[in-house]
Every structure is written in C-alpha cells, then in structure tokens.
Coordinates of C-alpha atoms in Angstrom, one line a residue:
M1 CA 22.9 15.5 35.8
A2 CA 21.3 17.6 33.1
V3 CA 20.0 15.9 30.0
A4 CA 21.3 16.8 26.6
F5 CA 17.9 18.1 25.4
Q6 CA 14.5 18.9 26.8
T7 CA 12.3 19.5 23.8
P8 CA 11.2 16.2 22.1
K9 CA 12.4 16.0 18.5
L10 CA 11.3 13.8 15.7
H11 CA 13.2 13.0 12.5
L12 CA 13.4 10.3 9.8
K13 CA 16.2 7.8 9.5
N14 CA 16.3 4.5 7.5
N15 CA 12.6 5.0 6.7
K16 CA 11.7 5.1 10.4
L17 CA 10.5 7.8 12.7
V18 CA 13.1 8.5 15.4
L19 CA 11.9 10.2 18.6
Q20 CA 14.4 11.8 21.0
I21 CA 12.9 12.5 24.4
P22 CA 14.1 13.0 28.0
F23 CA 14.7 9.7 29.8
A24 CA 11.9 10.5 32.3
D25 CA 9.4 10.3 29.5
R26 CA 10.3 6.7 28.4
E27 CA 7.0 5.2 29.7
L28 CA 5.0 7.6 27.5
A29 CA 7.0 6.4 24.5
K30 CA 5.9 2.9 25.1
H31 CA 2.2 3.9 24.7
I32 CA 2.8 4.7 21.0
P33 CA 2.2 1.7 18.6
G34 CA 5.3 0.0 17.2
Y35 CA 7.8 1.3 19.6
K36 CA 11.4 0.0 19.6
W37 CA 14.4 1.3 21.5
D38 CA 17.5 2.0 19.4
A39 CA 20.5 1.8 21.6
I40 CA 22.9 3.3 19.0
E41 CA 20.7 6.4 18.4
K42 CA 19.6 6.4 22.0
A43 CA 16.1 7.2 20.8
W44 CA 12.8 5.5 20.2
T45 CA 12.0 4.4 16.7
Y46 CA 8.5 3.9 15.2
P47 CA 6.9 2.9 11.9
T48 CA 6.4 5.8 9.5
R49 CA 2.7 5.8 9.7
P50 CA 0.0 8.6 9.9
E51 CA -1.6 7.2 13.1
V52 CA 1.8 6.9 14.7
L53 CA 2.6 10.6 14.0
E54 CA -0.7 11.6 15.5
E55 CA 0.0 9.5 18.7
I56 CA 3.4 11.1 19.0
K57 CA 1.9 14.6 18.7
R58 CA -0.8 13.6 21.3
F59 CA 1.7 12.4 23.9
F60 CA 4.3 15.1 23.1
P61 CA 2.4 18.1 21.9
H62 CA 5.5 20.3 21.8
V63 CA 7.5 17.9 19.6
L64 CA 9.7 19.5 16.9
I65 CA 9.0 17.5 13.7
D66 CA 11.6 17.4 10.9
W67 CA 10.1 18.3 7.5
E68 CA 11.4 15.1 5.9
A69 CA 9.6 13.0 8.6
Y70 CA 6.4 14.9 8.1
N71 CA 6.6 14.6 4.3
A72 CA 7.3 10.8 4.4
V73 CA 4.2 10.3 6.6
E74 CA 2.1 12.5 4.3
Q75 CA 3.0 10.5 1.2
I76 CA 1.9 7.3 2.8
A77 CA -1.3 8.9 4.0
D78 CA -2.0 10.2 0.5
R79 CA -1.6 6.7 -1.1
E80 CA -3.8 5.1 1.4
R81 CA -6.5 7.8 1.0
T82 CA -6.6 7.0 -2.7
A83 CA -6.8 3.3 -2.0
R84 CA -9.7 3.8 0.4
R85 CA -11.5 5.9 -2.2
L86 CA -11.1 3.1 -4.7
K87 CA -12.6 0.6 -2.3
D88 CA -15.5 2.8 -1.5
E89 CA -16.5 3.8 -5.0
A90 CA -19.9 2.3 -6.0
D91 CA -19.2 2.5 -9.8
M92 CA -15.8 1.0 -10.4
I93 CA -13.5 3.0 -12.6
E94 CA -12.3 1.2 -15.7
V95 CA -8.8 -0.2 -15.4
E96 CA -6.8 -2.1 -18.0
M97 CA -5.5 -5.3 -16.6
P98 CA -2.7 -7.0 -18.6
V99 CA -4.4 -10.4 -18.6
L100 CA -5.7 -12.7 -21.4
V101 CA -9.2 -13.2 -19.8
K102 CA -11.9 -10.9 -18.7
P103 CA -11.6 -10.1 -15.0
F104 CA -14.4 -9.7 -12.6
E105 CA -15.3 -6.4 -11.0
H106 CA -13.8 -7.3 -7.6
Q107 CA -10.5 -8.2 -9.3
K108 CA -10.5 -4.9 -11.1
K109 CA -10.9 -3.1 -7.8
A110 CA -8.2 -5.1 -6.1
F111 CA -5.9 -4.5 -9.1
A112 CA -6.5 -0.8 -9.0
I113 CA -5.6 -0.7 -5.3
G114 CA -2.5 -2.8 -6.0
T115 CA -1.2 -0.4 -8.5
M116 CA -1.5 2.5 -6.0
L117 CA 0.5 0.8 -3.2
P118 CA 4.0 -0.7 -3.5
N119 CA 3.1 -3.4 -1.0
V120 CA -0.4 -4.8 -0.9
A121 CA -2.4 -7.7 0.6
Y122 CA -5.0 -9.5 -1.5
L123 CA -7.1 -11.1 1.3
M124 CA -9.4 -12.9 -1.1
E125 CA -11.1 -16.1 -0.2
M126 CA -10.4 -19.2 -2.3
G127 CA -12.2 -19.1 -5.6
C128 CA -12.1 -15.3 -5.8
G129 CA -9.2 -15.1 -8.2
K130 CA -6.2 -14.0 -6.2
S131 CA -3.7 -15.6 -8.7
L132 CA -5.1 -13.7 -11.7
T133 CA -5.0 -10.4 -9.8
A134 CA -1.5 -11.1 -8.7
V135 CA -0.3 -11.9 -12.2
A136 CA -2.0 -8.6 -13.4
T137 CA -0.3 -6.6 -10.7
A138 CA 3.1 -8.1 -11.7
G139 CA 2.3 -7.3 -15.3
H140 CA 1.6 -3.6 -14.4
R141 CA 4.9 -3.3 -12.6
Y142 CA 6.6 -4.9 -15.6
K143 CA 5.0 -2.5 -18.1
F144 CA 5.2 0.8 -16.1
N145 CA 7.8 0.4 -13.3
G146 CA 10.6 -1.6 -15.0
L147 CA 10.0 -4.8 -13.0
R148 CA 12.1 -7.7 -14.4
R149 CA 12.0 -10.4 -11.7
V150 CA 9.3 -11.9 -9.6
L151 CA 9.8 -14.5 -6.9
V152 CA 6.6 -16.5 -6.0
V153 CA 6.8 -18.3 -2.6
C154 CA 4.0 -20.8 -2.0
P155 CA 3.1 -24.1 -0.4
F156 CA 4.8 -27.2 -2.0
S157 CA 1.6 -28.4 -3.5
V158 CA 1.0 -25.1 -5.3
V159 CA 4.5 -24.8 -6.9
P160 CA 3.5 -26.6 -10.2
V161 CA 0.3 -24.4 -10.4
W162 CA 2.0 -21.0 -10.8
P163 CA 3.7 -21.6 -14.2
R164 CA 0.3 -22.4 -15.6
E165 CA -1.3 -19.4 -14.0
F166 CA 1.2 -17.1 -15.8
A167 CA 0.7 -19.1 -19.1
D168 CA -3.1 -18.8 -18.8
Y169 CA -3.4 -15.2 -17.7
A170 CA -0.3 -13.1 -18.5
A171 CA -0.7 -10.7 -21.5
F172 CA 3.0 -9.8 -21.4
P173 CA 6.2 -11.8 -22.1
T174 CA 7.2 -14.1 -19.2
E175 CA 9.6 -17.0 -18.5
V176 CA 8.6 -19.0 -15.5
I177 CA 10.6 -21.8 -13.8
T178 CA 10.1 -23.8 -10.6
L179 CA 13.0 -24.3 -8.3
N180 CA 13.4 -28.1 -7.8
G181 CA 15.9 -30.6 -6.5
S182 CA 18.5 -30.1 -3.7
S183 CA 19.3 -26.7 -2.3
A184 CA 22.5 -26.6 -4.3
Q185 CA 20.5 -27.4 -7.5
K186 CA 18.0 -24.6 -6.7
A187 CA 20.7 -22.1 -6.1
A188 CA 22.6 -23.2 -9.3
T189 CA 19.4 -22.8 -11.4
L190 CA 18.9 -19.2 -10.2
Q191 CA 22.5 -18.3 -10.7
S192 CA 22.7 -19.7 -14.3
W193 CA 19.3 -18.5 -15.5
T194 CA 19.3 -15.9 -18.2
A195 CA 16.2 -14.6 -20.1
P196 CA 15.6 -12.1 -22.9
E197 CA 15.8 -8.5 -21.7
D198 CA 12.1 -7.8 -22.5
T199 CA 10.9 -10.8 -20.6
L200 CA 9.6 -10.9 -17.0
Q201 CA 11.5 -13.7 -15.1
V202 CA 9.4 -15.5 -12.6
A203 CA 10.9 -18.1 -10.1
V204 CA 8.6 -20.3 -8.0
I205 CA 9.8 -21.9 -4.8
N206 CA 8.1 -23.5 -1.7
Y207 CA 8.2 -21.9 1.7
E208 CA 10.4 -24.6 3.3
S209 CA 13.2 -24.0 0.9
T210 CA 13.6 -20.3 1.2
W211 CA 15.8 -20.2 4.3
R212 CA 18.1 -22.8 2.8
I213 CA 19.1 -20.6 -0.1
E214 CA 18.4 -17.3 1.4
A215 CA 21.6 -15.6 0.2
E216 CA 21.0 -16.6 -3.4
L217 CA 17.3 -15.5 -3.3
K218 CA 18.3 -12.1 -1.8
T219 CA 20.8 -11.6 -4.6
W220 CA 18.5 -12.6 -7.3
I221 CA 15.4 -10.7 -6.2
Q222 CA 17.1 -7.4 -5.4
G223 CA 14.8 -4.6 -6.5
G224 CA 12.2 -7.1 -7.8
M225 CA 8.8 -8.3 -6.6
I226 CA 7.9 -11.1 -4.1
I227 CA 4.5 -12.8 -4.0
C228 CA 3.8 -14.8 -0.9
D229 CA 0.9 -17.1 -1.8
E230 CA -1.1 -18.5 1.2
S231 CA 0.9 -16.1 3.4
Q232 CA -0.5 -17.6 6.6
R233 CA 2.4 -20.0 6.2
I234 CA 4.7 -17.2 7.7
K235 CA 2.3 -16.2 10.5
T236 CA 4.8 -17.5 13.2
P237 CA 7.4 -14.8 13.7
G238 CA 10.1 -17.1 15.0
A239 CA 9.9 -19.8 12.3
S240 CA 12.8 -20.2 10.0
Q241 CA 10.8 -19.6 6.9
S242 CA 9.2 -16.5 8.4
K243 CA 12.4 -14.9 9.4
A244 CA 14.0 -15.7 6.0
L245 CA 11.1 -14.1 4.2
H246 CA 11.4 -11.0 6.4
R247 CA 15.0 -10.6 5.4
I248 CA 14.5 -11.5 1.7
G249 CA 11.5 -9.1 1.5
A250 CA 13.6 -6.2 2.8
V251 CA 15.6 -6.2 -0.5
A252 CA 12.6 -6.3 -2.8
S253 CA 11.0 -3.2 -4.2
Y254 CA 7.5 -4.6 -4.3
R255 CA 5.8 -7.2 -2.0
L256 CA 2.4 -8.9 -2.3
I257 CA 0.7 -11.4 0.1
L258 CA -2.2 -13.6 -0.9
S259 CA -4.5 -15.3 1.6
G260 CA -8.1 -16.0 2.1
T261 CA -7.4 -16.8 5.8
P262 CA -4.7 -14.5 7.1
V263 CA -5.9 -15.2 10.7
T264 CA -6.1 -18.9 11.6
Q265 CA -5.2 -19.0 15.3
S266 CA -5.4 -15.4 16.7
P267 CA -5.3 -11.8 15.6
L268 CA -1.6 -11.8 16.3
D269 CA -1.2 -13.8 13.1
F270 CA -1.1 -10.5 11.3
F271 CA 2.2 -9.4 12.7
S272 CA 4.7 -11.7 10.9
Q273 CA 2.9 -11.5 7.6
Y274 CA 2.9 -7.7 7.7
K275 CA 6.4 -7.6 8.9
F276 CA 7.3 -9.1 5.5
L277 CA 4.7 -7.1 3.6
D278 CA 5.3 -3.6 5.1
P279 CA 7.0 -3.4 8.5
Q280 CA 5.8 0.2 8.8
I281 CA 2.2 -1.0 9.5
F282 CA 2.9 -2.8 12.8
G283 CA 6.6 -2.2 13.4
T284 CA 9.3 -4.9 13.8
S285 CA 8.9 -5.7 17.5
F286 CA 6.6 -8.6 18.3
T287 CA 6.9 -7.7 22.0
A288 CA 5.5 -4.2 21.3
F289 CA 2.8 -5.6 19.0
K290 CA 1.6 -8.0 21.7
A291 CA 1.7 -5.3 24.3
R292 CA -0.6 -3.2 22.1
Y293 CA -3.1 -5.8 21.1
A294 CA -3.0 -8.7 23.6
V295 CA -4.3 -8.9 27.2
F296 CA -2.0 -10.8 29.5
G297 CA -3.0 -12.8 32.6
G298 CA -2.6 -16.3 34.1
F299 CA 0.7 -17.6 35.5
E300 CA 3.0 -14.7 36.3
N301 CA 0.9 -12.6 33.9
R302 CA 2.5 -14.2 30.9
Q303 CA -0.4 -15.9 29.2
I304 CA -2.5 -14.2 26.5
V305 CA -6.1 -14.3 27.9
G306 CA -7.7 -11.8 25.4
Y307 CA -7.3 -9.1 22.9
R308 CA -7.8 -5.4 22.7
N309 CA -7.6 -2.5 20.2
M310 CA -9.0 -4.8 17.6
N311 CA -10.7 -2.0 15.6
E312 CA -7.3 -0.3 15.3
L313 CA -5.6 -3.6 14.3
V314 CA -8.1 -4.3 11.5
Q315 CA -8.0 -0.7 10.3
K316 CA -4.2 -0.8 10.0
A317 CA -4.2 -4.2 8.3
H318 CA -6.8 -3.2 5.8
S319 CA -5.1 0.1 5.0
I320 CA -3.0 -1.7 2.5
A321 CA -5.3 -4.6 1.8
F322 CA -8.2 -5.6 -0.4
R323 CA -10.6 -8.1 1.3
V324 CA -13.4 -10.0 -0.3
T325 CA -15.2 -13.3 0.4
K326 CA -17.0 -15.5 -2.1
A327 CA -20.3 -14.4 -0.6
E328 CA -19.4 -10.7 -1.1
A329 CA -18.0 -11.2 -4.7
L330 CA -21.5 -11.1 -6.2
D331 CA -20.1 -11.2 -9.7
L332 CA -18.5 -14.6 -9.2
P333 CA -19.9 -17.6 -11.0
D334 CA -21.7 -20.2 -9.0
E335 CA -18.8 -22.7 -9.6
T336 CA -15.1 -22.2 -9.6
T337 CA -12.6 -24.9 -10.7
Q338 CA -9.0 -25.1 -9.5
S339 CA -6.3 -27.5 -10.6
R340 CA -3.4 -28.6 -8.3
Y341 CA -0.7 -30.3 -10.4
V342 CA 1.2 -33.1 -8.8
E343 CA 4.8 -33.8 -9.9
L344 CA 5.3 -37.5 -9.7
S345 CA 8.4 -38.8 -7.9
R346 CA 11.1 -40.7 -9.9
D347 CA 9.9 -44.1 -8.6
T348 CA 6.2 -43.4 -9.3
K349 CA 7.0 -42.0 -12.7
R350 CA 9.1 -45.1 -13.5
V351 CA 6.1 -47.4 -12.7
Y352 CA 3.7 -45.2 -14.7
E353 CA 5.9 -45.1 -17.8
E354 CA 6.4 -48.9 -17.7
I355 CA 2.7 -49.5 -17.6
K356 CA 2.1 -46.9 -20.3
R357 CA 4.7 -48.6 -22.6
E358 CA 3.1 -52.0 -22.1
A359 CA -0.4 -50.5 -22.8
I360 CA 0.7 -48.8 -26.0
A361 CA 2.4 -51.9 -27.3
E362 CA -0.7 -54.1 -26.6
L363 CA -3.1 -51.6 -28.2
T364 CA -0.8 -51.0 -31.2
N365 CA -0.7 -54.8 -31.9
G366 CA -4.1 -55.8 -30.8
T367 CA -7.8 -55.1 -31.2
I368 CA -8.8 -51.6 -29.9
T369 CA -12.1 -51.5 -28.1
A370 CA -13.4 -49.1 -25.6
P371 CA -13.4 -51.6 -22.6
N372 CA -9.8 -52.5 -23.5
V373 CA -8.6 -48.9 -23.6
L374 CA -10.4 -48.0 -20.5
T375 CA -8.8 -50.9 -18.6
K376 CA -5.4 -49.6 -19.6
L377 CA -6.3 -46.0 -18.5
L378 CA -7.7 -47.3 -15.3
R379 CA -4.3 -48.7 -14.3
L380 CA -2.5 -45.5 -15.2
S381 CA -5.0 -43.5 -13.2
Q382 CA -4.5 -45.7 -10.2
V383 CA -0.8 -45.2 -10.3
T384 CA -1.1 -41.4 -10.2
G385 CA -3.0 -41.9 -6.9
G386 CA -0.1 -43.9 -5.5
F387 CA -1.1 -47.5 -6.1
V388 CA -0.7 -50.3 -8.6
T389 CA -2.5 -53.6 -9.0
D390 CA -0.4 -56.7 -10.0
E391 CA -1.6 -59.3 -12.4
D392 CA -2.6 -61.5 -9.5
G393 CA -4.7 -58.7 -8.0
T394 CA -2.4 -57.7 -5.2
I395 CA -2.3 -53.9 -4.6
H396 CA 0.9 -52.2 -3.8
Q397 CA 1.6 -48.6 -2.9
V398 CA 4.1 -47.0 -5.2
G399 CA 4.2 -43.4 -4.0
T400 CA 2.6 -40.7 -1.9
D401 CA 3.0 -37.8 -4.3
K402 CA -0.7 -37.0 -4.7
F403 CA -1.4 -37.8 -1.1
D404 CA 1.2 -35.3 0.1
V405 CA -0.5 -32.6 -2.0
F406 CA -3.9 -33.7 -0.7
R407 CA -2.8 -33.5 2.9
E408 CA -1.4 -30.0 2.5
T409 CA -4.5 -28.8 0.6
M410 CA -6.8 -30.3 3.2
G411 CA -4.9 -28.7 6.0
D412 CA -5.3 -25.2 4.4
L413 CA -9.0 -25.7 4.0
L414 CA -9.6 -26.9 7.5
E415 CA -7.5 -24.1 8.9
A416 CA -9.7 -21.7 7.0
G417 CA -12.7 -23.2 8.9
K418 CA -14.2 -25.0 5.9
K419 CA -16.1 -28.2 5.7
V420 CA -14.8 -30.3 2.8
V421 CA -16.1 -33.1 0.6
V422 CA -13.5 -35.5 -0.9
F423 CA -14.3 -37.6 -4.0
A424 CA -12.1 -40.5 -4.9
R425 CA -12.4 -43.4 -7.3
F426 CA -10.3 -46.2 -5.7
I427 CA -10.9 -48.0 -2.4
E428 CA -7.2 -47.8 -1.6
E429 CA -7.3 -44.0 -1.9
I430 CA -10.3 -43.7 0.4
R431 CA -8.7 -45.9 3.0
A432 CA -5.5 -43.8 2.9
I433 CA -7.5 -40.7 3.3
T434 CA -9.6 -42.0 6.2
R435 CA -6.4 -43.3 8.0
F436 CA -5.0 -39.8 7.7
L437 CA -8.2 -38.2 9.2
D438 CA -8.2 -40.8 12.0
D439 CA -4.5 -40.1 12.8
S440 CA -5.1 -36.4 12.7
N441 CA -8.2 -36.6 15.0
I442 CA -10.3 -34.9 12.3
G443 CA -14.1 -35.7 12.4
Y444 CA -15.4 -37.3 9.2
R445 CA -17.9 -39.6 7.7
Y446 CA -17.5 -41.7 4.5
I447 CA -19.5 -43.6 1.9
M448 CA -18.3 -46.3 -0.4
G449 CA -19.7 -49.6 -1.7
E450 CA -19.5 -51.5 1.6
V451 CA -21.5 -48.9 3.6
G452 CA -25.2 -49.8 4.0
Q453 CA -28.0 -47.6 3.0
S454 CA -29.1 -46.7 6.6
E455 CA -25.5 -45.9 7.6
R456 CA -25.2 -43.6 4.5
G457 CA -28.2 -41.5 5.7
E458 CA -26.7 -41.2 9.2
A459 CA -23.3 -40.2 7.7
V460 CA -24.9 -37.5 5.6
Q461 CA -27.0 -36.2 8.5
A462 CA -23.9 -36.0 10.7
F463 CA -21.9 -34.1 8.1
Q464 CA -24.8 -31.7 7.5
T465 CA -25.5 -30.9 11.1
L466 CA -22.6 -31.6 13.4
P467 CA -19.8 -28.9 13.6
E468 CA -17.2 -31.5 14.6
V469 CA -17.7 -33.5 11.4
R470 CA -15.5 -31.5 9.1
V471 CA -14.9 -33.9 6.2
F472 CA -17.1 -36.2 4.0
V473 CA -15.2 -38.8 2.0
A474 CA -17.1 -40.3 -0.9
Q475 CA -16.5 -42.9 -3.6
I476 CA -17.6 -41.2 -6.8
A477 CA -19.6 -44.1 -8.2
T478 CA -21.4 -44.8 -4.9
A479 CA -22.1 -41.3 -3.6
G480 CA -23.0 -39.6 -6.8
L481 CA -26.8 -39.7 -6.4
G482 CA -29.4 -39.0 -3.8
I483 CA -27.4 -37.2 -1.1
T484 CA -27.1 -33.5 -0.1
L485 CA -23.7 -32.2 1.2
T486 CA -24.4 -28.5 1.1
A487 CA -22.7 -28.0 4.5
A488 CA -19.6 -27.7 2.4
D489 CA -18.9 -25.3 -0.4
T490 CA -15.6 -26.9 -1.4
A491 CA -14.9 -30.3 -2.8
I492 CA -11.6 -32.1 -3.6
F493 CA -11.4 -34.6 -6.5
Y494 CA -8.6 -36.8 -5.4
S495 CA -9.3 -38.9 -8.5
M496 CA -11.9 -39.2 -11.2
D497 CA -13.7 -42.0 -13.0
F498 CA -14.5 -42.0 -16.7
S499 CA -18.2 -41.3 -16.5
L500 CA -19.4 -37.8 -17.3
A501 CA -22.7 -38.5 -15.6
N502 CA -20.9 -39.6 -12.3
H503 CA -18.7 -36.5 -12.4
E504 CA -21.7 -34.1 -12.9
Q505 CA -23.7 -35.9 -10.2
A506 CA -20.7 -35.7 -7.7
K507 CA -20.4 -32.0 -8.3
A508 CA -24.2 -31.6 -7.7
R509 CA -23.9 -33.0 -4.2
I510 CA -22.7 -29.5 -3.0
H511 CA -24.0 -27.3 -5.9
R512 CA -27.7 -27.7 -5.3
I513 CA -30.7 -26.1 -3.5
G514 CA -29.6 -25.3 0.0
Q515 CA -26.1 -24.1 -1.0
K516 CA -25.7 -20.5 0.2
F517 CA -22.3 -19.8 -1.3
P518 CA -20.4 -20.2 -4.6
V519 CA -18.7 -23.6 -4.7
T520 CA -15.1 -24.5 -5.5
Y521 CA -13.9 -27.8 -6.9
I522 CA -10.2 -28.6 -6.5
Y523 CA -8.7 -31.3 -8.8
L524 CA -5.5 -33.1 -7.9
L525 CA -3.9 -34.0 -11.2
G526 CA -0.7 -35.9 -11.9
A527 CA 1.3 -33.5 -14.1
G528 CA 1.8 -34.9 -17.6
T529 CA -0.4 -38.0 -17.0
V530 CA -3.7 -39.4 -18.0
D531 CA -5.3 -37.3 -15.1
E532 CA -4.9 -34.2 -17.3
Q533 CA -6.6 -35.8 -20.3
I534 CA -9.5 -37.2 -18.1
F535 CA -10.0 -33.8 -16.5
K536 CA -10.0 -31.9 -19.8
A537 CA -12.6 -34.3 -21.3
L538 CA -14.9 -34.1 -18.3
K539 CA -14.5 -30.3 -18.2
D540 CA -15.5 -30.2 -21.8
K541 CA -18.6 -32.3 -21.0
K542 CA -17.4 -35.3 -23.0
N543 CA -18.0 -38.9 -22.0
I544 CA -14.6 -40.6 -22.1
A545 CA -15.9 -44.0 -23.1
D546 CA -17.3 -42.5 -26.3
T547 CA -14.0 -41.0 -27.4
V548 CA -11.2 -43.3 -26.3
V549 CA -11.3 -45.7 -29.3
D550 CA -10.3 -42.9 -31.7
R551 CA -8.2 -40.8 -29.3
W552 CA -6.5 -43.4 -27.1
R553 CA -3.0 -42.2 -28.0
E554 CA -3.9 -38.7 -26.7
F555 CA -5.1 -40.2 -23.4
M556 CA -1.9 -42.2 -23.1

C-alpha cells in the first residue's frame, strides 16, 4: 500500500517540532534527541532546539522545513548565543540590578543572562548568592515585563527564609506570604489574597504541598513566575511533587531553578528539573532521554551500567544556565552567613511563652543582674532547640521544630558531597544529633565535655583525613580552641552560647590556615525568639553578658 507522502516534512505545532516521515524511516527518527511519537498527528515530535534541527537535517537531508519552525529555532539560538557571549566576556558589562545591596560580579553576570532567557538555571553553589540573584531577576520581570505574581517553591526548612530575602534585597514593592496550615487553609489563603496593583505578590510554599493544591496554584500563577529553590528536590520524574511542578510550570510565563547540586545521584537527575524549567532542552520523554544518555546492561539489558554523550548533555543543560562554585567566584568574601528561621510549633511556642512570662515577671519585680538575666535567656534558648529543664533538673523534650530543619539542611549538604561541622550548646541537642547520625549510618566524630583529650585528637584526625567521616559535632564551649576542622568549609550552628569569644573561636575552626575555599556558616534560629537577638548581638561583635542588664527586655 502506498504511503501518503514520501518527502519528509517538518512544521511547528504547540511549540514542538513535528516531523512527518515514511513509516520505514521510524528507526532513524529515534536517533534524534528528545523523540516522542504523537499518535494523533501520526508523526514524531521533538524539542524546538537548534541541535535537534541540525540532527533532523543530518538524518533527513531532503526534509522540507516550514518557515515558522525554522524561525522558532532561530529565535532560541539567538537568545542562547547572547547568553554565551555574556558568560565569556572578560570585562562584565554594567547591569542595574533592582536590589538594595551591592551585588558581586558573578551575580551581575548571572542576572544579565537571566534577563535574556525566559527560563534559566542558577546553578550556584551554596554561599554564592542564588537568592539575591533570583530576587533581582523577579524584580527585572516586574519592572520591564509586567510580572505581578511569583511562586517560590522550596524545602520546608527554607520557607521562612524567603520573606526575609525579599525584605532585605528587593528594591521594588513586594508583598510576601508563606502558605501554612492545612491544604484547605493554603488554598483559601491564595484565593482570598489581594494586594495593591503596583506590588509584586510572592507566595512561598514547600515542595511536599504543591501536588495537594495543584489546581489552586495553577490558577494563581497563570502567566507569572515560578522559582524552584534547591531544585534537586524534583529530580525524580515519577515523584508526585515533580509531576505537579511539571504541570504547574507549564502555565507560568517564566521559570527559574536554583541549585548548587543539580546532580546528586546520576547525570539523569537533569531530566526532571529541566522538564519543569524548559522541556525543549531534553524533551518530555524520560525513556528517550535515558536511551540517549544511559548505557544499559545487566539482567535483560534493563540496568543502567554507564553513561554516554555526556558532553552533549552538559552543553544542553548549560545553554540556559549559569554555573559557579565558591572556588570560582573569586569576588566572594572569605565568609558567608546564612540564617534558617524555624517556626516553632504550637506546643513549643506555648512552653516558650510561659517561661518568658515568668522570666519577665521575676526580672520586673526583682534585682536585675547579668547572671540572673543570662539564666533566664538560657532556658529560653534551650526551648528553641526542643528541650526544657524542670525545677528539679529533669530534662524533657518539648518539640522537634529546629531538629526537623537541621535534618533537612544536613541532608542537602551531605547530598552535595560536603563535610560539615555542627556546633551546639546543649548536651541534649548533641545527643539528638548523634542519634540521628547513627540511625542514618552517617560517619561522624564528636567532642563535648565528657570526651578525653587523647580521644579528641583522634576524632579530629579522623574527620580531617577519612572520607567516610562526613560530620563533626562539637559543643561550642569545649571545641572552640586548639583544633583544626578545615576538611569542612561549611558549619551549622544548631544553637549558640552567649560568649562572643567562644563564637569567634568556633568559626575559626574551619576558617583558618589550611582552608582552601570560602566558608559558609548556617544558623538555625527560632523565629521571633531569643535566638534572633543572640545572633544579632554576636554578628555585631557584641558580648551579650555586657549588654543584657540594660537591654534584657529586647532579648526577651
């Protein structure tokens, strides 16, 4: 039976390249990246990409190309040529970023690329300022493209951080809310939220909640911008949150992913993140993607035993990405500070407020001395970490709010291949942390008061030299002096004591001779609690004991 056509034809439909070929040429069609069979069109569809068009012309040299298809590919190629030029320029062009602080040169370059591309990946290592660059990009879209709504999707522990990022950086009017409570409450908040017409609305939600209110999110963000922070959270194509983001992203006009570690398990991690970001890069078929970049073997030839075409994969991923590490960002300061704010649960907050009321009453009616005030602050600080000590000295756990954020933060760092130092003040916190590391089979060493001097040296040596020892847990007052922990360039302060000297000495364990990279300090702070006041005082180089008598109400 004669076929309906003999000459291959290529046209554009629904922003995809549609290739019509004789049935006999079907195996050739599968050699072109991103292929997918469209049963309705009875044709092969491909991403609208320059390299795809070149492959089609190579396999089908006589193909008739519709002008609209050719023009769509050329527009993409032109944008990416401009982005490559910006990356390669030695002397960065001056760009005006709508932020309240002076950006670094690598942030300017990333921003310039982000304004050229509707969808972009900021693959910037922790400490390189992804958030500021993302805020600036949203601000540019607000000022020049009419953007009015932004949805930020991030890990649960980072949700409270984003309102502060916009408050600290945005040089344009914003109104930022976090979506909390039940799914019904989150949906109701979105549906009832109104803001002034000249204000950029920013909603922040955690990944696990997206698929539960997918319909409401799609309605709200139609034509807006989505920022996926720590986008490796959607690297699994079949996960509910990944599939939801793919669908929600399809209705947004602008998409942005942020990650320092987009690949944590295999190069195939790129597919799902880029299916959200821009499905034109790798297509929408994971089967075709694996066939192109994975090598199969083992039982029935179904196991992935290797990878191929890696240069092509990286080139495609980087065509709409800006990548920088801390080592490459030479304009970065030696030290970077990040705050992770922890929202206390109702039960933890109730205990905290009760202790605070008692402390204020006693201090108001009694003699105010530094030791007296510090004792009250000590109990409040202990509660934010999840524990409380009764009058008889018995310690009870009152919540896991800060620990939950710690566990998520630690998971991200370890997945990124980091070694990490954890500082904490209270013994109960250290025991909870080490139990978690034991249960998770994560190699670690620790130092606190009960650990002898010879054991401390062995612990430090193991952390510094053994790849399998990933974490070092240290009590601030005990491990602040005389040890070197430069195998890590990242430290988490689970809690802080009141001594400026102890705090500076703890930081100096990783920021010292032998450290090859800029260092990052991550502070876990109970939102609206004494943690914030202690952190501010230490950051301002103030010794808390010298100021609490006059400022005790501020600390409370």
